[in-house]
GROMACS .gro file of C-alpha atoms in nm:
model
  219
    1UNK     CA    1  -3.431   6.963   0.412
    2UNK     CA    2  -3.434   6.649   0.615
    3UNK     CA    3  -3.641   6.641   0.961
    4UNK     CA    4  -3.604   6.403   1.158
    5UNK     CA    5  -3.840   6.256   1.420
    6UNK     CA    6  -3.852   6.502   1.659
    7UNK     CA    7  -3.839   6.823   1.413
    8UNK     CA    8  -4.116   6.648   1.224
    9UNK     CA    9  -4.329   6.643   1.531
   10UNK     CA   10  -4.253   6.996   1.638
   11UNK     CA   11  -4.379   7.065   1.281
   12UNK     CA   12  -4.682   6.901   1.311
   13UNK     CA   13  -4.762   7.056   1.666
   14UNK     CA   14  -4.658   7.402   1.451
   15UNK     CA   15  -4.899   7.365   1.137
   16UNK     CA   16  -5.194   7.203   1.419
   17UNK     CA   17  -5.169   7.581   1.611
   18UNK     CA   18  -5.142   7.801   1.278
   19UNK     CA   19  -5.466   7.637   1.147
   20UNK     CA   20  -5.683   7.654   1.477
   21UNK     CA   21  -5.514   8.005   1.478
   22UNK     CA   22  -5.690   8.051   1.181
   23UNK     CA   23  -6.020   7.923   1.316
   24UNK     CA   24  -6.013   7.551   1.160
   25UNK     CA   25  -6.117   7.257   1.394
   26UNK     CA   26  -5.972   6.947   1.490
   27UNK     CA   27  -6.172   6.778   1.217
   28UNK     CA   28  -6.051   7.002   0.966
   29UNK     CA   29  -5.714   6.967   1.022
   30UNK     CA   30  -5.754   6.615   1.047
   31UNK     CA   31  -5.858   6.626   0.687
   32UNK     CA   32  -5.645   6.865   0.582
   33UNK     CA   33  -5.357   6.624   0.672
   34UNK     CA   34  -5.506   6.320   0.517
   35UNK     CA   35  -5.440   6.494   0.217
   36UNK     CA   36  -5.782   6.669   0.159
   37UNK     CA   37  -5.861   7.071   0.012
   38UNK     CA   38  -6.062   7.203   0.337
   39UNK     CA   39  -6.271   7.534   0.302
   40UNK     CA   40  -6.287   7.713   0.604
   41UNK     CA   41  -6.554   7.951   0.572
   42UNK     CA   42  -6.506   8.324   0.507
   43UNK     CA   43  -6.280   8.516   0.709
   44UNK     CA   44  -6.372   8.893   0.868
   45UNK     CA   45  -6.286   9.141   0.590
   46UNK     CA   46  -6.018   9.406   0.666
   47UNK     CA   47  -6.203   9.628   0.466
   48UNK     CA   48  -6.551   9.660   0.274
   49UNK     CA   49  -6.353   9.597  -0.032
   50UNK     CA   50  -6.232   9.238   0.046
   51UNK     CA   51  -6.382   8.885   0.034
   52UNK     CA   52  -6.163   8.663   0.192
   53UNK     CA   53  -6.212   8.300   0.258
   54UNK     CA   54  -5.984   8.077   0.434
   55UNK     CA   55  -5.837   7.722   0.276
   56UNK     CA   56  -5.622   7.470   0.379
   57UNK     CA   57  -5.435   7.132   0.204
   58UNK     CA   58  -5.120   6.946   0.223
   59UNK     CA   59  -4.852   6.911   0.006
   60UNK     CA   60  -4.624   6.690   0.058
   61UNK     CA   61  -4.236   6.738  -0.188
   62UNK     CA   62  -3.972   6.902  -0.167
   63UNK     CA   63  -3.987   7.298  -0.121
   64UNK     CA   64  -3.778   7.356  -0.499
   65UNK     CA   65  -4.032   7.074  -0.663
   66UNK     CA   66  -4.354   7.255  -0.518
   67UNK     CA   67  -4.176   7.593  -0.603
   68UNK     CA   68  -4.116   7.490  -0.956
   69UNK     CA   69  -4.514   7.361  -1.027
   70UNK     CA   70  -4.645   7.677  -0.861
   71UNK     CA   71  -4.413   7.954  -1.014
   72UNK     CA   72  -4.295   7.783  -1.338
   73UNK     CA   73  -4.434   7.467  -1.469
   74UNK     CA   74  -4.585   7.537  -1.805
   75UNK     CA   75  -4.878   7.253  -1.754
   76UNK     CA   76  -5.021   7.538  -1.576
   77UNK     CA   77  -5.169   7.669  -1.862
   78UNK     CA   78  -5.351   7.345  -1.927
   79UNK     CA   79  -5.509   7.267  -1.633
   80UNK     CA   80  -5.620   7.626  -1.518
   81UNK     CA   81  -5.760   7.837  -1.809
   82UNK     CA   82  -5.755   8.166  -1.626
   83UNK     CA   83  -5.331   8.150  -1.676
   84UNK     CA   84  -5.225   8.255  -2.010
   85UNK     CA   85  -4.894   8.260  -1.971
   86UNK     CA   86  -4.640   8.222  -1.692
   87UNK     CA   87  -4.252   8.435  -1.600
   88UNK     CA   88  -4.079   8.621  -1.398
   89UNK     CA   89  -3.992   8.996  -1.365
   90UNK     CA   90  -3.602   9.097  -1.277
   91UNK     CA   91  -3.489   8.739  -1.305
   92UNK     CA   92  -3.118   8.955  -1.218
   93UNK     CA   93  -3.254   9.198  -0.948
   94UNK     CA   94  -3.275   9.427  -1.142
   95UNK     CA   95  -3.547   9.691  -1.290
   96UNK     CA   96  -3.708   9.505  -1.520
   97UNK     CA   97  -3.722   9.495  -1.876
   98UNK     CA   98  -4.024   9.519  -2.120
   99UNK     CA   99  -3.905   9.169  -2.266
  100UNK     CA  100  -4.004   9.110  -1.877
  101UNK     CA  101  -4.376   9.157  -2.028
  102UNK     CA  102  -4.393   9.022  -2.353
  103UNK     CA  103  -4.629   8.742  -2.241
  104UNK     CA  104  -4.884   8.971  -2.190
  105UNK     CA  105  -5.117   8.991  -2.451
  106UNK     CA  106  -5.493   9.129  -2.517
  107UNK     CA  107  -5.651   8.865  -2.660
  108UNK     CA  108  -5.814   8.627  -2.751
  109UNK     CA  109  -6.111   8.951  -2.793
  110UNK     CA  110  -5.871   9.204  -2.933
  111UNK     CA  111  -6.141   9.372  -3.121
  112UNK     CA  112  -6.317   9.451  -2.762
  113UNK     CA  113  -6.008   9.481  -2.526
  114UNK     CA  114  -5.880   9.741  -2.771
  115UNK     CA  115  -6.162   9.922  -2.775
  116UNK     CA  116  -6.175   9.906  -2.358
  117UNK     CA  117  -5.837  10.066  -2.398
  118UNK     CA  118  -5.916  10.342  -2.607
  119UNK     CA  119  -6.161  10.429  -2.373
  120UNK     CA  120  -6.024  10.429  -2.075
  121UNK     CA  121  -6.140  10.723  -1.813
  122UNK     CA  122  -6.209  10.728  -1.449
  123UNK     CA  123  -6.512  10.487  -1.351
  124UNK     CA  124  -6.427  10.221  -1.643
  125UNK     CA  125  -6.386   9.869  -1.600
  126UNK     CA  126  -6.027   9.883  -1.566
  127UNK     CA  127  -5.824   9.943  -1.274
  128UNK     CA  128  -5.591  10.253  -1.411
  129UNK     CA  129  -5.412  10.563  -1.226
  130UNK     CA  130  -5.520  10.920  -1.386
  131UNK     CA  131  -5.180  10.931  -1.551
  132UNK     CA  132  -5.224  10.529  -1.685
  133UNK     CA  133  -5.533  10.693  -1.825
  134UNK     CA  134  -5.360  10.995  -2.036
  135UNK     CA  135  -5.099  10.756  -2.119
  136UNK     CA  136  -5.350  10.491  -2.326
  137UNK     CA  137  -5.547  10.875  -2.430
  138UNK     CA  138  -5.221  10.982  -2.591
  139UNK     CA  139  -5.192  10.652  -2.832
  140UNK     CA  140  -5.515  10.814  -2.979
  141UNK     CA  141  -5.805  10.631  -3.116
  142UNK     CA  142  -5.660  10.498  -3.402
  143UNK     CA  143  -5.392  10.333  -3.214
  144UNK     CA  144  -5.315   9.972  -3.348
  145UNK     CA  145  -5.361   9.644  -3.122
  146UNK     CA  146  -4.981   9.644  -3.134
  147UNK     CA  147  -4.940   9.975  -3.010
  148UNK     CA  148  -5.196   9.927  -2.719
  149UNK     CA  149  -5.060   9.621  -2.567
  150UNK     CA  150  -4.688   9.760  -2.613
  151UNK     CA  151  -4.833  10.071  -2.384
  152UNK     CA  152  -4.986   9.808  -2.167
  153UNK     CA  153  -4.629   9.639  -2.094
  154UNK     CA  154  -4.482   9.959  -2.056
  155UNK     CA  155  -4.781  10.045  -1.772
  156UNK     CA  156  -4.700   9.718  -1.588
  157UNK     CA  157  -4.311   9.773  -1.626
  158UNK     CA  158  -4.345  10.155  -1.458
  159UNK     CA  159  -4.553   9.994  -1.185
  160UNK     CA  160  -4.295   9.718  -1.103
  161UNK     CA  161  -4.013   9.984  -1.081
  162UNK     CA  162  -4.246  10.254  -0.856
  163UNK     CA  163  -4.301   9.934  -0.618
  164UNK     CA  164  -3.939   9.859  -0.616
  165UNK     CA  165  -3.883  10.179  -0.539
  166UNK     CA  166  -4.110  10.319  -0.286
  167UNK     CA  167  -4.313  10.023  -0.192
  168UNK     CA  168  -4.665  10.019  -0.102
  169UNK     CA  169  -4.663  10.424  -0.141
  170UNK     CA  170  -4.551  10.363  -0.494
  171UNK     CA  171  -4.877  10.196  -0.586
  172UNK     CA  172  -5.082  10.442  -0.784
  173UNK     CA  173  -5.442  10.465  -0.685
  174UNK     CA  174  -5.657  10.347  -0.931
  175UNK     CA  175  -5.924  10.619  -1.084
  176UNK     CA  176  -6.274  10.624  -1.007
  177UNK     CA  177  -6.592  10.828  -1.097
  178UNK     CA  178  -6.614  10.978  -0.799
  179UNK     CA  179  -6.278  10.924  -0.594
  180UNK     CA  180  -5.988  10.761  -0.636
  181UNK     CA  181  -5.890  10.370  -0.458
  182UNK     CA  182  -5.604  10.314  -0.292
  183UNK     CA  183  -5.478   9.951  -0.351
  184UNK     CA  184  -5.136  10.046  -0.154
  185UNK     CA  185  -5.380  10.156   0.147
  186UNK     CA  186  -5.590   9.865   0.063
  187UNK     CA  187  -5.275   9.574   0.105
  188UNK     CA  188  -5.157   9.785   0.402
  189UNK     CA  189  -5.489   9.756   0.580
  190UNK     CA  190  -5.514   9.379   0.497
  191UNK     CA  191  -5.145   9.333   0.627
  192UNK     CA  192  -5.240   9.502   0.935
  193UNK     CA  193  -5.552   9.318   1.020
  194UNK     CA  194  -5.349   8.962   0.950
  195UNK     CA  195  -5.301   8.891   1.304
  196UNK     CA  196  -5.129   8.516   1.184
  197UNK     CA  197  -4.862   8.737   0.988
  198UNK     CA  198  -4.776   8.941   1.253
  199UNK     CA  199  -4.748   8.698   1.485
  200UNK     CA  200  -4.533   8.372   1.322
  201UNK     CA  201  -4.361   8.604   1.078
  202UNK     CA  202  -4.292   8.888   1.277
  203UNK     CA  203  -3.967   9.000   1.042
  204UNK     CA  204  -4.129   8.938   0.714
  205UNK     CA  205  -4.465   9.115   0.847
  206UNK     CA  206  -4.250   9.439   0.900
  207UNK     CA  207  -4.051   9.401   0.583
  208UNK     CA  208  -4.398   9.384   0.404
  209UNK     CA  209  -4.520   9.710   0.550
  210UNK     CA  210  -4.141   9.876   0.507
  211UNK     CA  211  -4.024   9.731   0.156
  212UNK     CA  212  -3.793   9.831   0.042
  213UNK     CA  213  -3.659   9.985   0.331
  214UNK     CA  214  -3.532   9.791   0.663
  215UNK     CA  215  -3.410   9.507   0.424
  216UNK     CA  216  -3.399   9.221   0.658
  217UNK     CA  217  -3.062   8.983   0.640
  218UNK     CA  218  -3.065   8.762   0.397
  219UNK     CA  219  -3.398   8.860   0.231
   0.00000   0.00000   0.00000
């Protein structure tokens, strides 16, 4: 996309009002466009369950080049050690595949991520619906690290297709020891307290909330 003068000062005025919008001063943005990472402070929570924080910074390519580095680019792996590997699910639209998964992988603690596994119930430290729970129960505890990460994929795949499906109310709530937690209420909540969203992006704010219904053209 080439800008010329004009559009490229219309786009500066644009990104100048989103970022006071989001509470950053003249300084800041100042910064922000001489090429610096600005943090902003925290932001007010939508919920008792969120920390949120507010960053800004520049990048300056080619929307393809900057999609490639952030969705794709292998070096990832190298320079953040948090990613351990990197693809994409329904590459044709699709459902999804369990090939879609096969990156996925317990490890490098096998031994203890098994074990986590095994034991799932409600109140653990992982974030699993009652039926995720029965599902790793039925493997029994003599299930084999293969076994456990193959009904990990599987887990993962079912929760892609019941989002594709029905959205936000397709999210299973995640068991607790005392109640269940909505993460579907939880991203609905935080997508209705993002006044920026709602206001910029009016069509893809409402296409959030709807998905997959009211399919906007050409989304």
């Amino acid at each position: 996309l080439q800008l010329n003068k004009s559009s490229r000062r219309n786009m500066s005025s644009l990104i100048d009002e989103v970022l006071k919008e989001a509470g950053f001063s003249d300084a800041a943005i100042a910064d922000v466009k001489a090429g610096k990472l600005h943090y902003g402070g925290s932001l007010d929570a939508a919920s008792d369950k969120e920390l949120s924080v507010k960053l800004a910074f520049h990048v300056q390519g080619k929307i393809d080049n900057i999609k490639l580095v952030f969705l794709h680019l292998p070096a990832k792996k190298k320079y953040d050690p948090t990613v351990g590997d990197l693809g994409m699910i329904a590459t044709d639209g699709g459902d999804g595949t369990l090939e879609d998964f096969a990156g996925i992988k317990l490890s490098p603690n096998e031994v203890t991520m098994d074990k986590l596994y095994s034991n799932a119930a409600p109140g653990s430290d992982l974030n699993l619906s009652k039926d995720e729970i029965e599902t790793f129960k039925k493997l029994g505890k003599k299930a084999t690290h293969e076994e456990i990460e193959n009904c990990l994929r599987q887990v993962l795949l079912d929760r892609f297709r019941a989002y594709k499906k029905d959205g936000l109310a397709g999210i299973k709530p995640y068991a607790r020891s005392k109640k269940e937690f909505s993460a579907g209420e939880e991203l609905k909540n935080q997508i209705l307290h993002g006044p920026i969203l709602k206001k910029r992006s009016p069509t893809f704010y409402k296409y959030a909330l709807d998905y997959p219904n009211n399919k906007p053209e050409g989304a």
